[in-house]
Every structure is written in C-alpha cells, then in structure tokens.
Amino acid sequence: MRRRSVLLAVPALMLTAAGCGSDDSKSKSDPAASESPSTSGSPSASATPSTKIVAGPVPDITGGTKFGEKPTVAKGTGTPSTDLAVKTVIQGDGAAIVAGDYVTTNYLGQIWDSAKVFDTSYGRAPYTNVIGQGKVIPGWDKGLVGQKVNSRVEMAIPPALGYGTSGNSQAGIKGTDTLVFVIDVLATYNAKSSAKGKAVPQNDANLPKVGTNTDGKAPSITVPKVKAPTKLVSEYILEGDGAAVKATDTLLLQYKGVLWDGGKEFDASYTAGQLAAFPLAQLIKGWQEGLVGKKAGSRVMLVTPGDLAYGATPPSGSNIPANATLVFSLDILAIL
C-alpha cells in the first residue's frame, strides 16, 4: 500500500459501493457512493492567508540537479522570507498547471533550518493530487499554478502556507518551520485528458467496439446485437505502460457506461465535465475484478454482468434495469 503523503491538507474521502460519490454534482449511477472523511492532522485550506509570491531566497540544490533525479538540498541560510518563495529551476515545455488540474510529481521536502528531509516520493511512487482546491498544503496550491510539465520547481513555504502554528508532529515539523520543497512536475490531468496507450486490435465480433480517440472526448461504444456474455470481460483498448493497478489503489479515471441492451449511455465522467477519483475497493465488483492488474495509462473495456454490477437493485433514477449487463470504457489516467 502506498504511504500517505504529508502534503494532504484535508481529510481524504472514502466511498462505499452504492451509487456515486464526489460532490454535489453526483450522478445517480456512478460506481461508488457515500462519503465519510478519514482523519488527518493537516490544516484546513479554509485558513489559507492571502499569498504574495517572491523569487527567493531558496537553498541551493547541491546534488541530483537534473530533472527526475533525487535532489540534495543545502540547509537554508539566513532568515527565510515570510512570503511564498518560488523558483523555477528547470523550465519545462509541457502544459501549464491550472487550478483544478490533477498533477503528478516527484518531490522532496525538508526543513529550512536543519535540512532534515521529512518526506520524499523519489524511490517511491510519484504523487498525484488535485492542485488549487485545498487538497494539499496551501504553498503547493499557490506555488504550482502556472508551472509547466517537465519543470523543476523549488519552493520555500512559510508556516502559514504549510501546516500553520500547529505544525505536523508526525513528520517532525514545528509550527515555526519554513519548509523547502523541490518538485519535478511529471504530468497534469483534467476533464480533457485521455489515456495515451497503444491501440490493441478489437477482433471479437461478439464484443463491443470502443473508440481509440485520445482527444479528451468520450469514446464511442458500439454494442453488437448478440447475447451478452455471462462472465466478466476485461480487455485493453489502449494499453499503457504505467504501474499495474492493485486492489488497494485509488484511481483517477475518465469513464463512460452504456447498457448492453440498446447501447444507451447511463453515466459518464465526460458528461459531468470532471475526472473521477475512486478507491477501487469501494466500487462495483466488476470494476474491482476487471481493473486489477491493468496498467495506468490504459483504456479498458469492461462488460459487466448484472451480478457484478447493480444486480436486482440498481440506483434509483439511474435508468439501469434490474440485472442489466453494463459496458464501460475506462481510461486509467493515474494511480493516486
């Protein structure tokens, strides 16, 4: 299981498999539902002060100076700024981060006064979370907006934009500590994102055909006029090269669902205009069984018999008949 990053600023949301779950724009047929917050000692984003961004000072990076390398960062010298210091160490050439984007990074965090490293993703898995919406510490929310993919960014974050006067005792951070981060921006995702894997032939005439477009628009799903499979079908449409999904993972997805009978769409993240972030273990059984082992960056087609979907009691108002076989196209954008 992945270690929880100390960057989290608000409690994570846990979902149960009953209908849907993320916010007030919930669809009635999403594969998860019912939010219940977990505990977190991190400060709420509601207390974020107004932010002035300055160019420095930031400590020198003395080793691992290339993009993607684990950096070594010197101890801070003198008095750090009380404002947010942001320096673009390496200018990237990718898309600029917009508030609301999910951003994948590698990072190292240490304390200004001691150079003690309190957290790093290097040597672990990259870290993905939404930026600009209070899900991470305020310094990240403010300092990463506008930075480009493939950039290396260094920040010196004053306490008010980190963990406030309470600090973070678990990480050894006091309420007076200025935090130093070196961040490599690996990728961004938003409502226009698609999987970018390699197209896989779709040769079985008895299975649906799914579009291979990568323009962020919903792929077509064409269901054949034959009897539905009685067992779960899980097939690559676009095969990515990312990490394999585990049962304990939380996934960042684009998805579309249609009925086998008639091919009518009943739900889609594309229609909602926002990505879906779901703990796999809280989703319908067809998703749990069909996505484990599939690689991030892939588009997967699932044909889900009724007993692995909503069975005899589909969500009210979803327009899904009882015991319906469902067809899903799922883009696994990232593992959170």
mmCIF file of C-alpha atoms in Angstrom:
data_model
loop_
_atom_site.group_PDB
_atom_site.id
_atom_site.type_symbol
_atom_site.label_atom_id
_atom_site.label_comp_id
_atom_site.label_asym_id
_atom_site.label_seq_id
_atom_site.Cartn_x
_atom_site.Cartn_y
_atom_site.Cartn_z
ATOM 1 C CA MET A 1 0.000 0.000 0.000
ATOM 2 C CA ARG A 2 1.194 3.497 -0.800
ATOM 3 C CA ARG A 3 2.354 5.731 2.012
ATOM 4 C CA ARG A 4 0.061 8.696 2.654
ATOM 5 C CA SER A 5 1.802 11.920 1.726
ATOM 6 C CA VAL A 6 2.202 14.560 4.415
ATOM 7 C CA LEU A 7 1.092 17.081 1.773
ATOM 8 C CA LEU A 8 -2.584 16.350 2.332
ATOM 9 C CA ALA A 9 -4.409 19.375 3.660
ATOM 10 C CA VAL A 10 -7.885 17.956 4.270
ATOM 11 C CA PRO A 11 -9.327 14.549 5.124
ATOM 12 C CA ALA A 12 -9.481 12.036 2.295
ATOM 13 C CA LEU A 13 -12.925 10.914 1.178
ATOM 14 C CA MET A 14 -13.892 7.261 1.369
ATOM 15 C CA LEU A 15 -16.669 5.892 -0.787
ATOM 16 C CA THR A 16 -18.963 2.894 -0.434
ATOM 17 C CA ALA A 17 -20.307 0.892 -3.341
ATOM 18 C CA ALA A 18 -23.868 2.132 -3.508
ATOM 19 C CA GLY A 19 -24.231 4.794 -6.178
ATOM 20 C CA CYS A 20 -21.734 7.602 -6.567
ATOM 21 C CA GLY A 21 -19.500 9.949 -4.747
ATOM 22 C CA SER A 22 -17.539 13.102 -5.050
ATOM 23 C CA ASP A 23 -19.644 16.252 -4.657
ATOM 24 C CA ASP A 24 -23.000 17.890 -5.274
ATOM 25 C CA SER A 25 -22.806 17.057 -8.990
ATOM 26 C CA LYS A 26 -23.032 13.305 -8.280
ATOM 27 C CA SER A 27 -24.542 11.095 -10.908
ATOM 28 C CA LYS A 28 -27.006 8.543 -9.614
ATOM 29 C CA SER A 29 -25.237 5.647 -11.310
ATOM 30 C CA ASP A 30 -21.538 6.200 -10.623
ATOM 31 C CA PRO A 31 -19.893 3.025 -9.327
ATOM 32 C CA ALA A 32 -19.356 4.432 -5.812
ATOM 33 C CA ALA A 33 -21.120 6.496 -3.179
ATOM 34 C CA SER A 34 -21.495 7.815 0.366
ATOM 35 C CA GLU A 35 -18.615 9.989 1.546
ATOM 36 C CA SER A 36 -17.123 9.578 5.043
ATOM 37 C CA PRO A 37 -13.986 11.550 5.925
ATOM 38 C CA SER A 38 -10.906 9.858 7.304
ATOM 39 C CA THR A 39 -8.730 11.542 9.916
ATOM 40 C CA SER A 40 -5.959 13.989 9.088
ATOM 41 C CA GLY A 41 -3.850 16.267 11.226
ATOM 42 C CA SER A 42 -3.209 18.672 8.388
ATOM 43 C CA PRO A 43 -4.647 22.193 8.434
ATOM 44 C CA SER A 44 -7.812 23.052 6.574
ATOM 45 C CA ALA A 45 -7.456 25.090 3.403
ATOM 46 C CA SER A 46 -10.133 27.467 4.684
ATOM 47 C CA ALA A 47 -7.469 29.154 6.792
ATOM 48 C CA THR A 48 -5.237 29.946 3.810
ATOM 49 C CA PRO A 49 -3.977 33.563 4.002
ATOM 50 C CA SER A 50 -3.564 35.833 1.023
ATOM 51 C CA THR A 51 -0.370 34.979 -0.798
ATOM 52 C CA LYS A 52 2.461 37.078 -2.162
ATOM 53 C CA ILE A 53 4.918 35.088 -4.285
ATOM 54 C CA VAL A 54 8.561 36.151 -4.323
ATOM 55 C CA ALA A 55 11.597 34.779 -6.164
ATOM 56 C CA GLY A 56 13.609 33.764 -3.111
ATOM 57 C CA PRO A 57 15.576 33.068 -1.142
ATOM 58 C CA VAL A 58 15.650 29.288 -1.633
ATOM 59 C CA PRO A 59 18.541 26.974 -0.647
ATOM 60 C CA ASP A 60 20.999 25.654 -3.237
ATOM 61 C CA ILE A 61 20.430 22.253 -4.844
ATOM 62 C CA THR A 62 23.855 20.621 -4.432
ATOM 63 C CA GLY A 63 23.237 17.183 -5.947
ATOM 64 C CA GLY A 64 20.782 15.396 -8.209
ATOM 65 C CA THR A 65 20.409 18.556 -10.242
ATOM 66 C CA LYS A 66 18.800 17.007 -13.339
ATOM 67 C CA PHE A 67 15.051 16.680 -13.826
ATOM 68 C CA GLY A 68 13.916 13.354 -12.399
ATOM 69 C CA GLU A 69 16.937 12.873 -10.150
ATOM 70 C CA LYS A 70 16.508 12.831 -6.390
ATOM 71 C CA PRO A 71 17.906 16.197 -5.281
ATOM 72 C CA THR A 72 20.183 17.008 -2.401
ATOM 73 C CA VAL A 73 19.350 20.411 -0.954
ATOM 74 C CA ALA A 74 21.536 22.578 1.254
ATOM 75 C CA LYS A 75 20.465 23.947 4.596
ATOM 76 C CA GLY A 76 18.779 27.318 4.400
ATOM 77 C CA THR A 77 20.974 30.300 5.203
ATOM 78 C CA GLY A 78 19.840 33.477 6.888
ATOM 79 C CA THR A 79 16.212 34.277 7.550
ATOM 80 C CA PRO A 80 13.652 32.792 5.137
ATOM 81 C CA SER A 81 11.013 35.007 3.566
ATOM 82 C CA THR A 82 7.651 35.271 5.258
ATOM 83 C CA ASP A 83 6.170 35.181 1.757
ATOM 84 C CA LEU A 84 5.995 32.155 -0.539
ATOM 85 C CA ALA A 85 9.306 31.855 -2.401
ATOM 86 C CA VAL A 86 9.068 30.067 -5.764
ATOM 87 C CA LYS A 87 11.942 29.446 -8.176
ATOM 88 C CA THR A 88 11.638 27.606 -11.492
ATOM 89 C CA VAL A 89 14.940 25.731 -11.504
ATOM 90 C CA ILE A 90 14.306 23.930 -14.821
ATOM 91 C CA GLN A 91 11.744 25.375 -17.227
ATOM 92 C CA GLY A 92 9.546 22.688 -18.748
ATOM 93 C CA ASP A 93 7.916 22.666 -22.158
ATOM 94 C CA GLY A 94 4.616 20.980 -21.326
ATOM 95 C CA ALA A 95 1.150 22.183 -20.409
ATOM 96 C CA ALA A 96 0.825 24.798 -17.685
ATOM 97 C CA ILE A 97 -0.901 23.785 -14.460
ATOM 98 C CA VAL A 98 -4.354 25.290 -13.961
ATOM 99 C CA ALA A 99 -6.188 25.299 -10.636
ATOM 100 C CA GLY A 100 -8.334 22.170 -10.584
ATOM 101 C CA ASP A 101 -5.830 20.029 -12.505
ATOM 102 C CA TYR A 102 -4.606 16.761 -11.078
ATOM 103 C CA VAL A 103 -0.817 16.924 -11.109
ATOM 104 C CA THR A 104 1.696 14.060 -10.893
ATOM 105 C CA THR A 105 5.005 14.969 -9.272
ATOM 106 C CA ASN A 106 8.122 13.668 -7.659
ATOM 107 C CA TYR A 107 9.150 15.785 -4.695
ATOM 108 C CA LEU A 108 11.478 16.137 -1.737
ATOM 109 C CA GLY A 109 10.587 18.162 1.339
ATOM 110 C CA GLN A 110 12.916 19.307 4.102
ATOM 111 C CA ILE A 111 13.085 21.859 6.895
ATOM 112 C CA TRP A 112 14.847 25.171 6.205
ATOM 113 C CA ASP A 113 16.761 25.427 9.482
ATOM 114 C CA SER A 114 18.047 21.851 9.701
ATOM 115 C CA ALA A 115 17.903 20.431 6.135
ATOM 116 C CA LYS A 116 16.119 17.437 7.670
ATOM 117 C CA VAL A 117 14.193 15.583 4.957
ATOM 118 C CA PHE A 118 10.694 14.848 6.254
ATOM 119 C CA ASP A 119 9.170 13.354 3.096
ATOM 120 C CA THR A 120 10.066 12.360 -0.461
ATOM 121 C CA SER A 121 8.461 10.467 -3.314
ATOM 122 C CA TYR A 122 11.781 9.710 -5.029
ATOM 123 C CA GLY A 123 12.426 5.993 -4.737
ATOM 124 C CA ARG A 124 8.720 5.525 -4.109
ATOM 125 C CA ALA A 125 5.832 6.084 -6.484
ATOM 126 C CA PRO A 126 5.133 9.553 -7.935
ATOM 127 C CA TYR A 127 2.470 11.546 -6.129
ATOM 128 C CA THR A 128 -0.766 12.710 -7.785
ATOM 129 C CA ASN A 129 -3.350 15.088 -6.335
ATOM 130 C CA VAL A 130 -5.543 17.991 -7.387
ATOM 131 C CA ILE A 131 -3.955 21.460 -7.194
ATOM 132 C CA GLY A 132 -5.673 24.704 -6.284
ATOM 133 C CA GLN A 133 -8.623 23.179 -4.448
ATOM 134 C CA GLY A 134 -7.381 22.801 -0.887
ATOM 135 C CA LYS A 135 -6.416 19.130 -1.116
ATOM 136 C CA VAL A 136 -2.718 19.789 -0.463
ATOM 137 C CA ILE A 137 -0.891 22.341 1.668
ATOM 138 C CA PRO A 138 -1.559 25.938 0.602
ATOM 139 C CA GLY A 139 2.006 26.573 -0.554
ATOM 140 C CA TRP A 140 1.627 23.885 -3.202
ATOM 141 C CA ASP A 141 -1.828 25.129 -4.187
ATOM 142 C CA LYS A 142 -0.458 28.638 -4.770
ATOM 143 C CA GLY A 143 3.067 27.931 -5.979
ATOM 144 C CA LEU A 144 2.412 25.273 -8.613
ATOM 145 C CA VAL A 145 -0.345 27.005 -10.585
ATOM 146 C CA GLY A 146 1.165 28.220 -13.862
ATOM 147 C CA GLN A 147 4.180 25.902 -13.712
ATOM 148 C CA LYS A 148 4.679 23.664 -16.748
ATOM 149 C CA VAL A 149 5.017 19.921 -17.116
ATOM 150 C CA ASN A 150 8.697 18.856 -17.186
ATOM 151 C CA SER A 151 9.647 21.754 -14.907
ATOM 152 C CA ARG A 152 11.619 21.507 -11.677
ATOM 153 C CA VAL A 153 10.340 23.957 -9.089
ATOM 154 C CA GLU A 154 11.843 24.859 -5.718
ATOM 155 C CA MET A 155 9.721 26.480 -3.030
ATOM 156 C CA ALA A 156 10.345 27.851 0.451
ATOM 157 C CA ILE A 157 6.987 27.751 2.213
ATOM 158 C CA PRO A 158 6.392 29.797 5.377
ATOM 159 C CA PRO A 159 4.451 28.160 8.233
ATOM 160 C CA ALA A 160 1.210 29.965 7.375
ATOM 161 C CA LEU A 161 1.198 28.270 3.954
ATOM 162 C CA GLY A 162 2.380 24.925 5.285
ATOM 163 C CA TYR A 163 0.946 23.430 8.463
ATOM 164 C CA GLY A 164 0.261 26.623 10.396
ATOM 165 C CA THR A 165 1.103 27.145 14.035
ATOM 166 C CA SER A 166 0.226 23.526 14.867
ATOM 167 C CA GLY A 167 2.890 22.083 12.572
ATOM 168 C CA ASN A 168 2.823 18.376 11.784
ATOM 169 C CA SER A 169 4.219 16.381 14.685
ATOM 170 C CA GLN A 170 4.100 13.079 12.805
ATOM 171 C CA ALA A 171 6.520 14.495 10.223
ATOM 172 C CA GLY A 172 8.645 16.319 12.807
ATOM 173 C CA ILE A 173 7.521 19.750 11.587
ATOM 174 C CA LYS A 174 7.115 22.538 14.164
ATOM 175 C CA GLY A 175 4.654 25.395 13.835
ATOM 176 C CA THR A 176 7.547 27.799 13.203
ATOM 177 C CA ASP A 177 9.274 25.773 10.462
ATOM 178 C CA THR A 178 9.725 27.052 6.920
ATOM 179 C CA LEU A 179 9.509 24.116 4.517
ATOM 180 C CA VAL A 180 11.652 23.661 1.421
ATOM 181 C CA PHE A 181 10.380 21.560 -1.490
ATOM 182 C CA VAL A 182 11.967 20.535 -4.772
ATOM 183 C CA ILE A 183 9.236 19.356 -7.146
ATOM 184 C CA ASP A 184 9.516 17.713 -10.567
ATOM 185 C CA VAL A 185 6.235 18.174 -12.474
ATOM 186 C CA LEU A 186 5.662 14.948 -14.410
ATOM 187 C CA ALA A 187 2.111 15.254 -15.805
ATOM 188 C CA THR A 188 -1.220 17.024 -15.499
ATOM 189 C CA TYR A 189 -4.765 15.737 -15.964
ATOM 190 C CA ASN A 190 -8.078 17.493 -16.402
ATOM 191 C CA ALA A 191 -11.516 16.909 -17.911
ATOM 192 C CA LYS A 192 -9.984 16.922 -21.417
ATOM 193 C CA SER A 193 -7.460 14.156 -20.643
ATOM 194 C CA SER A 194 -7.412 10.718 -22.240
ATOM 195 C CA ALA A 195 -5.357 7.569 -21.910
ATOM 196 C CA LYS A 196 -2.431 7.583 -24.349
ATOM 197 C CA GLY A 197 -1.645 3.882 -24.648
ATOM 198 C CA LYS A 198 -1.037 1.787 -27.747
ATOM 199 C CA ALA A 199 -4.156 0.644 -29.626
ATOM 200 C CA VAL A 200 -4.940 -3.051 -29.262
ATOM 201 C CA PRO A 201 -6.833 -4.897 -32.051
ATOM 202 C CA GLN A 202 -10.534 -5.480 -31.360
ATOM 203 C CA ASN A 203 -11.256 -8.600 -33.378
ATOM 204 C CA ASP A 204 -14.058 -10.338 -31.467
ATOM 205 C CA ALA A 205 -17.323 -9.668 -33.311
ATOM 206 C CA ASN A 206 -19.294 -10.717 -30.220
ATOM 207 C CA LEU A 207 -17.851 -7.923 -28.076
ATOM 208 C CA PRO A 208 -18.443 -4.152 -28.139
ATOM 209 C CA LYS A 209 -16.118 -1.911 -30.135
ATOM 210 C CA VAL A 210 -14.703 1.100 -28.293
ATOM 211 C CA GLY A 211 -13.238 4.211 -29.892
ATOM 212 C CA THR A 212 -9.497 4.847 -29.676
ATOM 213 C CA ASN A 213 -9.584 8.659 -29.800
ATOM 214 C CA THR A 214 -7.232 10.451 -27.402
ATOM 215 C CA ASP A 215 -8.641 13.973 -27.711
ATOM 216 C CA GLY A 216 -10.372 14.023 -24.332
ATOM 217 C CA LYS A 217 -13.796 13.399 -25.848
ATOM 218 C CA ALA A 218 -15.896 10.398 -24.870
ATOM 219 C CA PRO A 219 -15.061 7.337 -26.976
ATOM 220 C CA SER A 220 -17.803 5.657 -28.964
ATOM 221 C CA ILE A 221 -19.108 2.306 -27.711
ATOM 222 C CA THR A 222 -20.845 0.117 -30.282
ATOM 223 C CA VAL A 223 -22.594 -2.911 -28.777
ATOM 224 C CA PRO A 224 -23.212 -5.909 -31.085
ATOM 225 C CA LYS A 225 -26.725 -7.276 -31.476
ATOM 226 C CA VAL A 226 -25.884 -10.600 -29.875
ATOM 227 C CA LYS A 227 -26.479 -12.197 -26.482
ATOM 228 C CA ALA A 228 -24.483 -10.592 -23.683
ATOM 229 C CA PRO A 229 -21.618 -12.533 -22.092
ATOM 230 C CA THR A 230 -22.468 -14.194 -18.798
ATOM 231 C CA LYS A 231 -18.974 -13.675 -17.381
ATOM 232 C CA LEU A 232 -16.913 -10.531 -16.852
ATOM 233 C CA VAL A 233 -14.941 -9.315 -19.881
ATOM 234 C CA SER A 234 -11.915 -7.056 -19.329
ATOM 235 C CA GLU A 235 -9.933 -6.039 -22.415
ATOM 236 C CA TYR A 236 -7.369 -3.391 -23.285
ATOM 237 C CA ILE A 237 -8.450 -0.868 -25.914
ATOM 238 C CA LEU A 238 -5.353 1.286 -25.445
ATOM 239 C CA GLU A 239 -2.549 -0.393 -23.497
ATOM 240 C CA GLY A 240 -0.453 1.951 -21.368
ATOM 241 C CA ASP A 241 2.924 1.417 -19.773
ATOM 242 C CA GLY A 242 2.282 2.584 -16.211
ATOM 243 C CA ALA A 243 2.154 0.668 -12.955
ATOM 244 C CA ALA A 244 -0.274 -2.243 -12.633
ATOM 245 C CA VAL A 245 -3.427 -1.469 -10.643
ATOM 246 C CA LYS A 246 -3.690 -3.109 -7.221
ATOM 247 C CA ALA A 247 -6.882 -3.831 -5.302
ATOM 248 C CA THR A 248 -5.923 -1.222 -2.687
ATOM 249 C CA ASP A 249 -5.334 1.613 -5.181
ATOM 250 C CA THR A 250 -7.317 4.793 -5.713
ATOM 251 C CA LEU A 251 -7.670 5.565 -9.412
ATOM 252 C CA LEU A 252 -8.032 8.744 -11.437
ATOM 253 C CA LEU A 253 -10.409 7.915 -14.275
ATOM 254 C CA GLN A 254 -12.371 9.016 -17.287
ATOM 255 C CA TYR A 255 -15.253 6.642 -17.901
ATOM 256 C CA LYS A 256 -18.413 6.046 -19.885
ATOM 257 C CA GLY A 257 -21.090 3.434 -19.274
ATOM 258 C CA VAL A 258 -23.774 2.122 -21.616
ATOM 259 C CA LEU A 259 -26.385 -0.621 -21.429
ATOM 260 C CA TRP A 260 -25.675 -3.796 -23.377
ATOM 261 C CA ASP A 261 -29.312 -3.845 -24.485
ATOM 262 C CA GLY A 262 -29.717 -0.875 -26.809
ATOM 263 C CA GLY A 263 -26.358 0.779 -26.100
ATOM 264 C CA LYS A 264 -27.887 3.748 -24.241
ATOM 265 C CA GLU A 265 -25.460 5.797 -22.154
ATOM 266 C CA PHE A 266 -26.392 5.966 -18.471
ATOM 267 C CA ASP A 267 -23.340 7.689 -16.988
ATOM 268 C CA ALA A 268 -20.043 9.315 -17.983
ATOM 269 C CA SER A 269 -17.370 11.484 -16.434
ATOM 270 C CA TYR A 270 -17.147 13.257 -19.796
ATOM 271 C CA THR A 271 -20.758 14.428 -19.423
ATOM 272 C CA ALA A 272 -20.090 15.671 -15.891
ATOM 273 C CA GLY A 273 -17.010 17.567 -17.118
ATOM 274 C CA GLN A 274 -14.788 16.363 -14.287
ATOM 275 C CA LEU A 275 -12.485 13.453 -13.603
ATOM 276 C CA ALA A 276 -13.446 10.685 -11.202
ATOM 277 C CA ALA A 277 -11.160 9.696 -8.315
ATOM 278 C CA PHE A 278 -12.320 6.448 -6.733
ATOM 279 C CA PRO A 279 -10.841 3.910 -4.291
ATOM 280 C CA LEU A 280 -11.088 0.696 -6.292
ATOM 281 C CA ALA A 281 -12.055 -1.381 -3.255
ATOM 282 C CA GLN A 282 -15.239 0.694 -2.874
ATOM 283 C CA LEU A 283 -16.511 0.219 -6.434
ATOM 284 C CA ILE A 284 -18.815 -2.329 -8.059
ATOM 285 C CA LYS A 285 -17.382 -5.842 -8.227
ATOM 286 C CA GLY A 286 -16.996 -5.754 -11.999
ATOM 287 C CA TRP A 287 -14.624 -2.793 -11.711
ATOM 288 C CA GLN A 288 -12.751 -4.342 -8.807
ATOM 289 C CA GLU A 289 -12.184 -7.613 -10.631
ATOM 290 C CA GLY A 290 -11.711 -6.164 -14.100
ATOM 291 C CA LEU A 291 -9.219 -3.380 -13.353
ATOM 292 C CA VAL A 292 -6.764 -5.135 -11.017
ATOM 293 C CA GLY A 293 -3.581 -5.833 -12.980
ATOM 294 C CA LYS A 294 -4.398 -3.356 -15.747
ATOM 295 C CA LYS A 295 -1.747 -0.687 -16.341
ATOM 296 C CA ALA A 296 -2.048 3.046 -15.711
ATOM 297 C CA GLY A 297 -2.269 4.989 -18.959
ATOM 298 C CA SER A 298 -4.627 2.404 -20.464
ATOM 299 C CA ARG A 299 -8.184 2.432 -21.810
ATOM 300 C CA VAL A 300 -10.024 -0.691 -20.698
ATOM 301 C CA MET A 301 -13.377 -2.084 -21.791
ATOM 302 C CA LEU A 302 -15.414 -3.925 -19.187
ATOM 303 C CA VAL A 303 -18.526 -5.954 -19.919
ATOM 304 C CA THR A 304 -20.099 -6.378 -16.509
ATOM 305 C CA PRO A 305 -22.910 -8.897 -15.932
ATOM 306 C CA GLY A 306 -25.662 -7.781 -13.588
ATOM 307 C CA ASP A 307 -24.384 -9.822 -10.641
ATOM 308 C CA LEU A 308 -21.082 -7.898 -10.817
ATOM 309 C CA ALA A 309 -22.779 -4.530 -11.297
ATOM 310 C CA TYR A 310 -26.009 -3.429 -9.563
ATOM 311 C CA GLY A 311 -27.954 -6.697 -9.648
ATOM 312 C CA ALA A 312 -31.657 -6.568 -8.896
ATOM 313 C CA THR A 313 -31.489 -3.147 -7.180
ATOM 314 C CA PRO A 314 -29.839 -0.565 -9.461
ATOM 315 C CA PRO A 315 -29.552 3.015 -8.168
ATOM 316 C CA SER A 316 -32.823 4.915 -8.154
ATOM 317 C CA GLY A 317 -33.126 7.245 -11.127
ATOM 318 C CA SER A 318 -30.171 5.710 -12.972
ATOM 319 C CA ASN A 319 -32.276 4.262 -15.836
ATOM 320 C CA ILE A 320 -30.431 0.976 -15.376
ATOM 321 C CA PRO A 321 -32.819 -2.008 -15.495
ATOM 322 C CA ALA A 322 -32.585 -4.707 -12.863
ATOM 323 C CA ASN A 323 -29.866 -7.293 -13.568
ATOM 324 C CA ALA A 324 -28.670 -5.322 -16.600
ATOM 325 C CA THR A 325 -25.360 -6.126 -18.285
ATOM 326 C CA LEU A 326 -23.289 -2.942 -18.500
ATOM 327 C CA VAL A 327 -20.463 -1.929 -20.829
ATOM 328 C CA PHE A 328 -17.810 0.504 -19.630
ATOM 329 C CA SER A 329 -14.920 2.317 -21.268
ATOM 330 C CA LEU A 330 -12.424 3.361 -18.574
ATOM 331 C CA ASP A 331 -9.302 5.457 -19.037
ATOM 332 C CA ILE A 332 -6.917 4.822 -16.118
ATOM 333 C CA LEU A 333 -5.177 8.194 -16.100
ATOM 334 C CA ALA A 334 -3.211 7.767 -12.877
ATOM 335 C CA ILE A 335 -2.947 5.834 -9.641
ATOM 336 C CA LEU A 336 -3.366 8.223 -6.713
#
